[in-house]
């Protein structure tokens, strides 16, 4: 079955450590996204990528980094520079339709990061 | 900047009742609107996608409508079931990669 796989589901980190969250999709989607979800707030965009080897900052990119070496993969690194990293992280993807990119957005199951 | 509001934040209904969830947005220049369902601790599941040229979309017991001029969308759930209990989020697309999410309505269907 096609879908988006995120790992790990739960992750604990000590302050000062970098961690990398994995996101893999087999939907053949061009565009991939990382969102952060905090209680009582809407999802906020961290980074997105529309093509291999290219990515753009979203609204809250500070303290995060990404790479897009393969179409299927879009890992997110939460660096020690991120001041408040404890959150639920969601990866998403969609097919690019024309220039407006209005395709349906699909999400993975999420990764919960807790900083101790 | 586009703002998306979902009221109420929480809703409880008895099983079998028909219900409507609301989503409002401040800028009518949108590309599309998507409704999602989220179960506790899980990712978002897409329910319905309405393009800006459409007025409504239907899937099973779900019907979503879009009124761009008034900045509103509704998600109608017919004959609610306990399995419908979840948080429902709407998201408004305003550009190639701009998607604005509401904070959701937490629905509880009481058996």
PDB file of C-alpha atoms in Angstrom:
ATOM      1  CA  UNK A   1       0.000   0.000   0.000  1.00  0.00           C
ATOM      2  CA  UNK A   2       1.199   3.497  -0.796  1.00  0.00           C
ATOM      3  CA  UNK A   3       1.750   5.924   1.991  1.00  0.00           C
ATOM      4  CA  UNK A   4       4.064   8.031   4.119  1.00  0.00           C
ATOM      5  CA  UNK A   5       6.195   6.415   6.808  1.00  0.00           C
ATOM      6  CA  UNK A   6       7.632   8.436   9.659  1.00  0.00           C
ATOM      7  CA  UNK A   7      10.109   7.130  12.188  1.00  0.00           C
ATOM      8  CA  UNK A   8      10.655   6.969  15.033  1.00  0.00           C
ATOM      9  CA  UNK A   9       7.154   7.350  16.459  1.00  0.00           C
ATOM     10  CA  UNK A  10       8.523   8.512  19.816  1.00  0.00           C
ATOM     11  CA  UNK A  11      11.901  10.096  20.480  1.00  0.00           C
ATOM     12  CA  UNK A  12      13.516  11.444  23.613  1.00  0.00           C
ATOM     13  CA  UNK A  13      16.427  13.823  23.420  1.00  0.00           C
ATOM     14  CA  UNK A  14      18.692  15.511  25.901  1.00  0.00           C
ATOM     15  CA  UNK A  15      19.221  19.212  25.596  1.00  0.00           C
ATOM     16  CA  UNK A  16      22.095  20.058  23.252  1.00  0.00           C
ATOM     17  CA  UNK A  17      21.650  17.009  21.028  1.00  0.00           C
ATOM     18  CA  UNK A  18      20.665  16.983  17.378  1.00  0.00           C
ATOM     19  CA  UNK A  19      18.070  14.441  16.278  1.00  0.00           C
ATOM     20  CA  UNK A  20      16.899  13.393  12.839  1.00  0.00           C
ATOM     21  CA  UNK A  21      13.339  12.398  12.008  1.00  0.00           C
ATOM     22  CA  UNK A  22      12.791  10.179   9.002  1.00  0.00           C
ATOM     23  CA  UNK A  23      10.069  10.593   6.381  1.00  0.00           C
ATOM     24  CA  UNK A  24       9.699   8.212   3.429  1.00  0.00           C
ATOM     25  CA  UNK A  25       6.906   8.161   0.850  1.00  0.00           C
ATOM     26  CA  UNK A  26       6.095   5.700  -1.934  1.00  0.00           C
ATOM     27  CA  UNK A  27       3.328   7.765  -3.503  1.00  0.00           C
ATOM     28  CA  UNK A  28       5.608   9.184  -6.197  1.00  0.00           C
ATOM     29  CA  UNK A  29       4.798  12.678  -4.956  1.00  0.00           C
ATOM     30  CA  UNK A  30       7.072  15.539  -5.919  1.00  0.00           C
ATOM     31  CA  UNK A  31       6.319  17.874  -3.019  1.00  0.00           C
ATOM     32  CA  UNK A  32       7.088  17.040   0.604  1.00  0.00           C
ATOM     33  CA  UNK A  33       6.511  19.055   3.760  1.00  0.00           C
ATOM     34  CA  UNK A  34       7.358  19.134   7.456  1.00  0.00           C
ATOM     35  CA  UNK A  35       4.891  20.587   9.950  1.00  0.00           C
ATOM     36  CA  UNK A  36       5.015  21.074  13.673  1.00  0.00           C
ATOM     37  CA  UNK A  37       1.904  20.676  15.832  1.00  0.00           C
ATOM     38  CA  UNK A  38       1.599  22.114  19.340  1.00  0.00           C
ATOM     39  CA  UNK A  39      -1.463  21.891  21.617  1.00  0.00           C
ATOM     40  CA  UNK A  40      -3.996  24.613  20.890  1.00  0.00           C
ATOM     41  CA  UNK A  41      -2.204  25.800  17.763  1.00  0.00           C
ATOM     42  CA  UNK A  42      -2.693  25.083  14.096  1.00  0.00           C
ATOM     43  CA  UNK A  43      -0.037  23.201  12.171  1.00  0.00           C
ATOM     44  CA  UNK A  44       2.950  25.345  11.291  1.00  0.00           C
ATOM     45  CA  UNK A  45       5.171  24.797   8.261  1.00  0.00           C
ATOM     46  CA  UNK A  46       8.864  24.172   8.938  1.00  0.00           C
ATOM     47  CA  UNK A  47      10.303  23.309   5.510  1.00  0.00           C
ATOM     48  CA  UNK A  48       9.067  22.100   2.150  1.00  0.00           C
ATOM     49  CA  UNK A  49      10.558  20.699  -1.026  1.00  0.00           C
ATOM     50  CA  UNK A  50       9.113  20.478  -4.504  1.00  0.00           C
ATOM     51  CA  UNK A  51      12.017  18.770  -6.223  1.00  0.00           C
ATOM     52  CA  UNK A  52      15.079  16.730  -5.399  1.00  0.00           C
ATOM     53  CA  UNK A  53      18.035  18.771  -4.112  1.00  0.00           C
ATOM     54  CA  UNK A  54      15.883  21.837  -3.519  1.00  0.00           C
ATOM     55  CA  UNK A  55      13.948  22.962  -0.441  1.00  0.00           C
ATOM     56  CA  UNK A  56      12.496  26.135   1.012  1.00  0.00           C
ATOM     57  CA  UNK A  57      12.045  27.520   4.518  1.00  0.00           C
ATOM     58  CA  UNK A  58       8.581  27.684   5.962  1.00  0.00           C
ATOM     59  CA  UNK A  59       7.279  29.910   8.744  1.00  0.00           C
ATOM     60  CA  UNK A  60       9.342  28.419  11.580  1.00  0.00           C
ATOM     61  CA  UNK A  61      12.559  27.071  10.010  1.00  0.00           C
ATOM     62  CA  UNK A  62      14.969  28.391  12.646  1.00  0.00           C
ATOM     63  CA  UNK A  63      16.705  25.545  14.473  1.00  0.00           C
ATOM     64  CA  UNK A  64      15.783  22.950  11.852  1.00  0.00           C
ATOM     65  CA  UNK A  65      17.473  21.582   8.741  1.00  0.00           C
ATOM     66  CA  UNK A  66      16.405  19.249   5.944  1.00  0.00           C
ATOM     67  CA  UNK A  67      17.757  17.459   2.897  1.00  0.00           C
ATOM     68  CA  UNK A  68      16.133  16.057  -0.238  1.00  0.00           C
ATOM     69  CA  UNK A  69      18.620  13.711  -1.882  1.00  0.00           C
ATOM     70  CA  UNK A  70      15.953  11.308  -3.110  1.00  0.00           C
ATOM     71  CA  UNK A  71      12.404  11.912  -4.266  1.00  0.00           C
ATOM     72  CA  UNK A  72      11.090   9.448  -1.694  1.00  0.00           C
ATOM     73  CA  UNK A  73      12.893  10.826   1.347  1.00  0.00           C
ATOM     74  CA  UNK A  74      12.779  14.123   3.257  1.00  0.00           C
ATOM     75  CA  UNK A  75      14.496  13.838   6.673  1.00  0.00           C
ATOM     76  CA  UNK A  76      14.241  16.615   9.242  1.00  0.00           C
ATOM     77  CA  UNK A  77      17.027  17.390  11.703  1.00  0.00           C
ATOM     78  CA  UNK A  78      16.097  19.193  14.897  1.00  0.00           C
ATOM     79  CA  UNK A  79      19.261  20.936  15.987  1.00  0.00           C
ATOM     80  CA  UNK A  80      20.363  22.116  19.409  1.00  0.00           C
ATOM     81  CA  UNK A  81      19.612  25.660  18.211  1.00  0.00           C
ATOM     82  CA  UNK A  82      15.866  24.969  18.321  1.00  0.00           C
ATOM     83  CA  UNK A  83      14.789  26.570  21.593  1.00  0.00           C
ATOM     84  CA  UNK A  84      11.585  24.658  22.182  1.00  0.00           C
ATOM     85  CA  UNK A  85      11.762  21.391  20.238  1.00  0.00           C
ATOM     86  CA  UNK A  86       9.260  19.325  22.221  1.00  0.00           C
ATOM     87  CA  UNK A  87       6.350  18.867  19.802  1.00  0.00           C
ATOM     88  CA  UNK A  88       4.556  16.516  17.429  1.00  0.00           C
ATOM     89  CA  UNK A  89       6.145  16.537  13.967  1.00  0.00           C
ATOM     90  CA  UNK A  90       4.190  15.669  10.858  1.00  0.00           C
ATOM     91  CA  UNK A  91       5.483  14.921   7.378  1.00  0.00           C
ATOM     92  CA  UNK A  92       3.222  15.352   4.357  1.00  0.00           C
ATOM     93  CA  UNK A  93       3.376  15.044   0.594  1.00  0.00           C
ATOM     94  CA  UNK A  94       1.339  15.782  -2.472  1.00  0.00           C
ATOM     95  CA  UNK A  95       1.418  15.576  -6.225  1.00  0.00           C
ATOM     96  CA  UNK A  96       2.218  18.819  -7.977  1.00  0.00           C
ATOM     97  CA  UNK A  97      -0.614  19.857 -10.294  1.00  0.00           C
ATOM     98  CA  UNK A  98       0.369  22.640 -12.650  1.00  0.00           C
ATOM     99  CA  UNK A  99       1.799  25.795 -11.153  1.00  0.00           C
ATOM    100  CA  UNK A 100      -0.682  26.196  -8.325  1.00  0.00           C
ATOM    101  CA  UNK A 101       0.070  22.896  -6.593  1.00  0.00           C
ATOM    102  CA  UNK A 102      -3.487  22.266  -5.479  1.00  0.00           C
ATOM    103  CA  UNK A 103      -3.249  18.522  -5.046  1.00  0.00           C
ATOM    104  CA  UNK A 104      -4.576  16.659  -2.040  1.00  0.00           C
ATOM    105  CA  UNK A 105      -2.188  16.641   0.911  1.00  0.00           C
ATOM    106  CA  UNK A 106      -1.395  13.323   2.621  1.00  0.00           C
ATOM    107  CA  UNK A 107       0.211  12.937   6.038  1.00  0.00           C
ATOM    108  CA  UNK A 108       2.310  10.396   7.863  1.00  0.00           C
ATOM    109  CA  UNK A 109       1.529   9.146  11.380  1.00  0.00           C
ATOM    110  CA  UNK A 110       3.801  11.672  13.066  1.00  0.00           C
ATOM    111  CA  UNK A 111       6.814  11.634  15.375  1.00  0.00           C
ATOM    112  CA  UNK A 112       6.594  12.876  18.951  1.00  0.00           C
ATOM    113  CA  UNK A 113       9.819  14.453  20.174  1.00  0.00           C
ATOM    114  CA  UNK A 114      10.377  15.120  23.858  1.00  0.00           C
ATOM    115  CA  UNK A 115      13.384  17.001  25.148  1.00  0.00           C
ATOM    116  CA  UNK A 116      14.405  15.959  28.644  1.00  0.00           C
TER     117      UNK A 116
ATOM    118  CA  UNK B   1      -2.228  36.953   6.363  1.00  0.00           C
ATOM    119  CA  UNK B   2      -4.895  34.280   6.057  1.00  0.00           C
ATOM    120  CA  UNK B   3      -6.519  33.306   9.348  1.00  0.00           C
ATOM    121  CA  UNK B   4      -8.562  30.127   9.708  1.00  0.00           C
ATOM    122  CA  UNK B   5     -11.021  29.693  12.570  1.00  0.00           C
ATOM    123  CA  UNK B   6     -12.970  26.640  13.651  1.00  0.00           C
ATOM    124  CA  UNK B   7     -15.815  27.082  16.106  1.00  0.00           C
ATOM    125  CA  UNK B   8     -16.697  25.377  18.375  1.00  0.00           C
ATOM    126  CA  UNK B   9     -13.440  23.984  19.704  1.00  0.00           C
ATOM    127  CA  UNK B  10     -15.309  20.953  21.056  1.00  0.00           C
ATOM    128  CA  UNK B  11     -18.671  19.356  20.367  1.00  0.00           C
ATOM    129  CA  UNK B  12     -20.538  16.407  21.890  1.00  0.00           C
ATOM    130  CA  UNK B  13     -23.523  14.803  20.185  1.00  0.00           C
ATOM    131  CA  UNK B  14     -25.557  11.620  20.710  1.00  0.00           C
ATOM    132  CA  UNK B  15     -25.088   8.791  18.250  1.00  0.00           C
ATOM    133  CA  UNK B  16     -27.256   9.036  15.148  1.00  0.00           C
ATOM    134  CA  UNK B  17     -27.430  12.816  15.095  1.00  0.00           C
ATOM    135  CA  UNK B  18     -26.564  14.809  11.988  1.00  0.00           C
ATOM    136  CA  UNK B  19     -24.043  17.548  12.660  1.00  0.00           C
ATOM    137  CA  UNK B  20     -22.218  20.440  11.015  1.00  0.00           C
ATOM    138  CA  UNK B  21     -18.666  21.588  11.662  1.00  0.00           C
ATOM    139  CA  UNK B  22     -17.666  25.101  10.684  1.00  0.00           C
ATOM    140  CA  UNK B  23     -14.526  26.602   9.184  1.00  0.00           C
ATOM    141  CA  UNK B  24     -14.117  30.292   8.402  1.00  0.00           C
ATOM    142  CA  UNK B  25     -11.255  32.099   6.682  1.00  0.00           C
ATOM    143  CA  UNK B  26     -10.428  35.767   6.272  1.00  0.00           C
ATOM    144  CA  UNK B  27      -9.136  35.964   2.687  1.00  0.00           C
ATOM    145  CA  UNK B  28     -11.418  34.657  -0.042  1.00  0.00           C
ATOM    146  CA  UNK B  29      -8.575  34.362  -2.590  1.00  0.00           C
ATOM    147  CA  UNK B  30      -8.001  30.664  -2.022  1.00  0.00           C
ATOM    148  CA  UNK B  31      -6.947  27.786  -4.262  1.00  0.00           C
ATOM    149  CA  UNK B  32      -8.623  25.029  -2.316  1.00  0.00           C
ATOM    150  CA  UNK B  33      -9.840  23.870   1.077  1.00  0.00           C
ATOM    151  CA  UNK B  34      -9.206  20.480   2.619  1.00  0.00           C
ATOM    152  CA  UNK B  35     -10.866  18.761   5.578  1.00  0.00           C
ATOM    153  CA  UNK B  36      -8.907  16.317   7.720  1.00  0.00           C
ATOM    154  CA  UNK B  37      -9.576  14.001  10.616  1.00  0.00           C
ATOM    155  CA  UNK B  38      -7.023  13.445  13.393  1.00  0.00           C
ATOM    156  CA  UNK B  39      -7.246  10.735  16.032  1.00  0.00           C
ATOM    157  CA  UNK B  40      -5.320  11.232  19.296  1.00  0.00           C
ATOM    158  CA  UNK B  41      -1.573  10.838  18.790  1.00  0.00           C
ATOM    159  CA  UNK B  42      -1.975  10.136  15.087  1.00  0.00           C
ATOM    160  CA  UNK B  43      -1.374  11.908  11.816  1.00  0.00           C
ATOM    161  CA  UNK B  44      -4.013  13.650   9.736  1.00  0.00           C
ATOM    162  CA  UNK B  45      -6.284  11.679   7.427  1.00  0.00           C
ATOM    163  CA  UNK B  46      -7.631  13.522   4.399  1.00  0.00           C
ATOM    164  CA  UNK B  47     -11.418  13.495   4.183  1.00  0.00           C
ATOM    165  CA  UNK B  48     -12.361  15.867   1.392  1.00  0.00           C
ATOM    166  CA  UNK B  49     -10.631  18.359  -0.891  1.00  0.00           C
ATOM    167  CA  UNK B  50     -12.612  21.179  -2.495  1.00  0.00           C
ATOM    168  CA  UNK B  51     -11.016  23.192  -5.278  1.00  0.00           C
ATOM    169  CA  UNK B  52     -11.815  26.905  -5.468  1.00  0.00           C
ATOM    170  CA  UNK B  53     -14.054  26.357  -8.509  1.00  0.00           C
ATOM    171  CA  UNK B  54     -16.208  23.808  -6.675  1.00  0.00           C
ATOM    172  CA  UNK B  55     -19.107  24.349  -4.277  1.00  0.00           C
ATOM    173  CA  UNK B  56     -19.136  20.996  -2.536  1.00  0.00           C
ATOM    174  CA  UNK B  57     -17.693  17.506  -2.312  1.00  0.00           C
ATOM    175  CA  UNK B  58     -19.233  14.329  -0.937  1.00  0.00           C
ATOM    176  CA  UNK B  59     -17.784  11.102   0.378  1.00  0.00           C
ATOM    177  CA  UNK B  60     -20.106   8.592   2.021  1.00  0.00           C
ATOM    178  CA  UNK B  61     -21.740  10.245   5.052  1.00  0.00           C
ATOM    179  CA  UNK B  62     -19.601  13.364   4.676  1.00  0.00           C
ATOM    180  CA  UNK B  63     -20.435  16.462   2.670  1.00  0.00           C
ATOM    181  CA  UNK B  64     -18.237  19.548   2.555  1.00  0.00           C
ATOM    182  CA  UNK B  65     -19.374  22.862   1.128  1.00  0.00           C
ATOM    183  CA  UNK B  66     -17.402  25.949   0.201  1.00  0.00           C
ATOM    184  CA  UNK B  67     -18.590  29.555  -0.022  1.00  0.00           C
ATOM    185  CA  UNK B  68     -15.580  31.656  -0.939  1.00  0.00           C
ATOM    186  CA  UNK B  69     -17.414  34.963  -0.952  1.00  0.00           C
ATOM    187  CA  UNK B  70     -18.424  34.608   2.674  1.00  0.00           C
ATOM    188  CA  UNK B  71     -15.189  32.889   3.722  1.00  0.00           C
ATOM    189  CA  UNK B  72     -16.907  29.777   5.021  1.00  0.00           C
ATOM    190  CA  UNK B  73     -16.833  26.031   4.674  1.00  0.00           C
ATOM    191  CA  UNK B  74     -18.940  23.446   6.452  1.00  0.00           C
ATOM    192  CA  UNK B  75     -18.442  19.736   6.970  1.00  0.00           C
ATOM    193  CA  UNK B  76     -21.737  17.879   7.341  1.00  0.00           C
ATOM    194  CA  UNK B  77     -21.659  14.449   8.975  1.00  0.00           C
ATOM    195  CA  UNK B  78     -24.820  12.389   8.613  1.00  0.00           C
ATOM    196  CA  UNK B  79     -25.960   9.788  11.120  1.00  0.00           C
ATOM    197  CA  UNK B  80     -22.961  10.201  13.412  1.00  0.00           C
ATOM    198  CA  UNK B  81     -21.316   7.121  14.937  1.00  0.00           C
ATOM    199  CA  UNK B  82     -18.957   6.696  17.927  1.00  0.00           C
ATOM    200  CA  UNK B  83     -16.185   5.941  15.429  1.00  0.00           C
ATOM    201  CA  UNK B  84     -16.530   9.483  14.109  1.00  0.00           C
ATOM    202  CA  UNK B  85     -15.097  10.793  17.380  1.00  0.00           C
ATOM    203  CA  UNK B  86     -11.906  12.653  16.504  1.00  0.00           C
ATOM    204  CA  UNK B  87     -10.572  16.149  15.901  1.00  0.00           C
ATOM    205  CA  UNK B  88     -11.556  17.630  12.558  1.00  0.00           C
ATOM    206  CA  UNK B  89      -9.294  20.237  10.965  1.00  0.00           C
ATOM    207  CA  UNK B  90      -9.725  22.398   7.915  1.00  0.00           C
ATOM    208  CA  UNK B  91      -6.867  23.834   5.882  1.00  0.00           C
ATOM    209  CA  UNK B  92      -7.021  26.609   3.320  1.00  0.00           C
ATOM    210  CA  UNK B  93      -4.598  26.676   0.392  1.00  0.00           C
ATOM    211  CA  UNK B  94      -3.687  30.148  -0.840  1.00  0.00           C
ATOM    212  CA  UNK B  95      -0.657  29.496  -3.019  1.00  0.00           C
ATOM    213  CA  UNK B  96       1.713  26.884  -4.320  1.00  0.00           C
ATOM    214  CA  UNK B  97       2.869  25.946  -0.854  1.00  0.00           C
ATOM    215  CA  UNK B  98       0.840  28.073   1.496  1.00  0.00           C
ATOM    216  CA  UNK B  99      -1.607  26.079   3.569  1.00  0.00           C
ATOM    217  CA  UNK B 100      -3.234  27.599   6.631  1.00  0.00           C
ATOM    218  CA  UNK B 101      -4.701  25.287   9.253  1.00  0.00           C
ATOM    219  CA  UNK B 102      -7.423  25.855  11.784  1.00  0.00           C
ATOM    220  CA  UNK B 103      -6.987  24.563  15.332  1.00  0.00           C
ATOM    221  CA  UNK B 104      -9.732  21.992  14.889  1.00  0.00           C
ATOM    222  CA  UNK B 105     -13.028  20.915  16.408  1.00  0.00           C
ATOM    223  CA  UNK B 106     -12.876  17.963  18.799  1.00  0.00           C
ATOM    224  CA  UNK B 107     -15.961  15.835  18.177  1.00  0.00           C
ATOM    225  CA  UNK B 108     -17.292  13.273  20.632  1.00  0.00           C
ATOM    226  CA  UNK B 109     -20.161  11.027  19.565  1.00  0.00           C
ATOM    227  CA  UNK B 110     -21.851   9.497  22.604  1.00  0.00           C
ATOM    228  CA  UNK B 111     -23.203   5.949  22.211  1.00  0.00           C
TER     229      UNK B 111
END
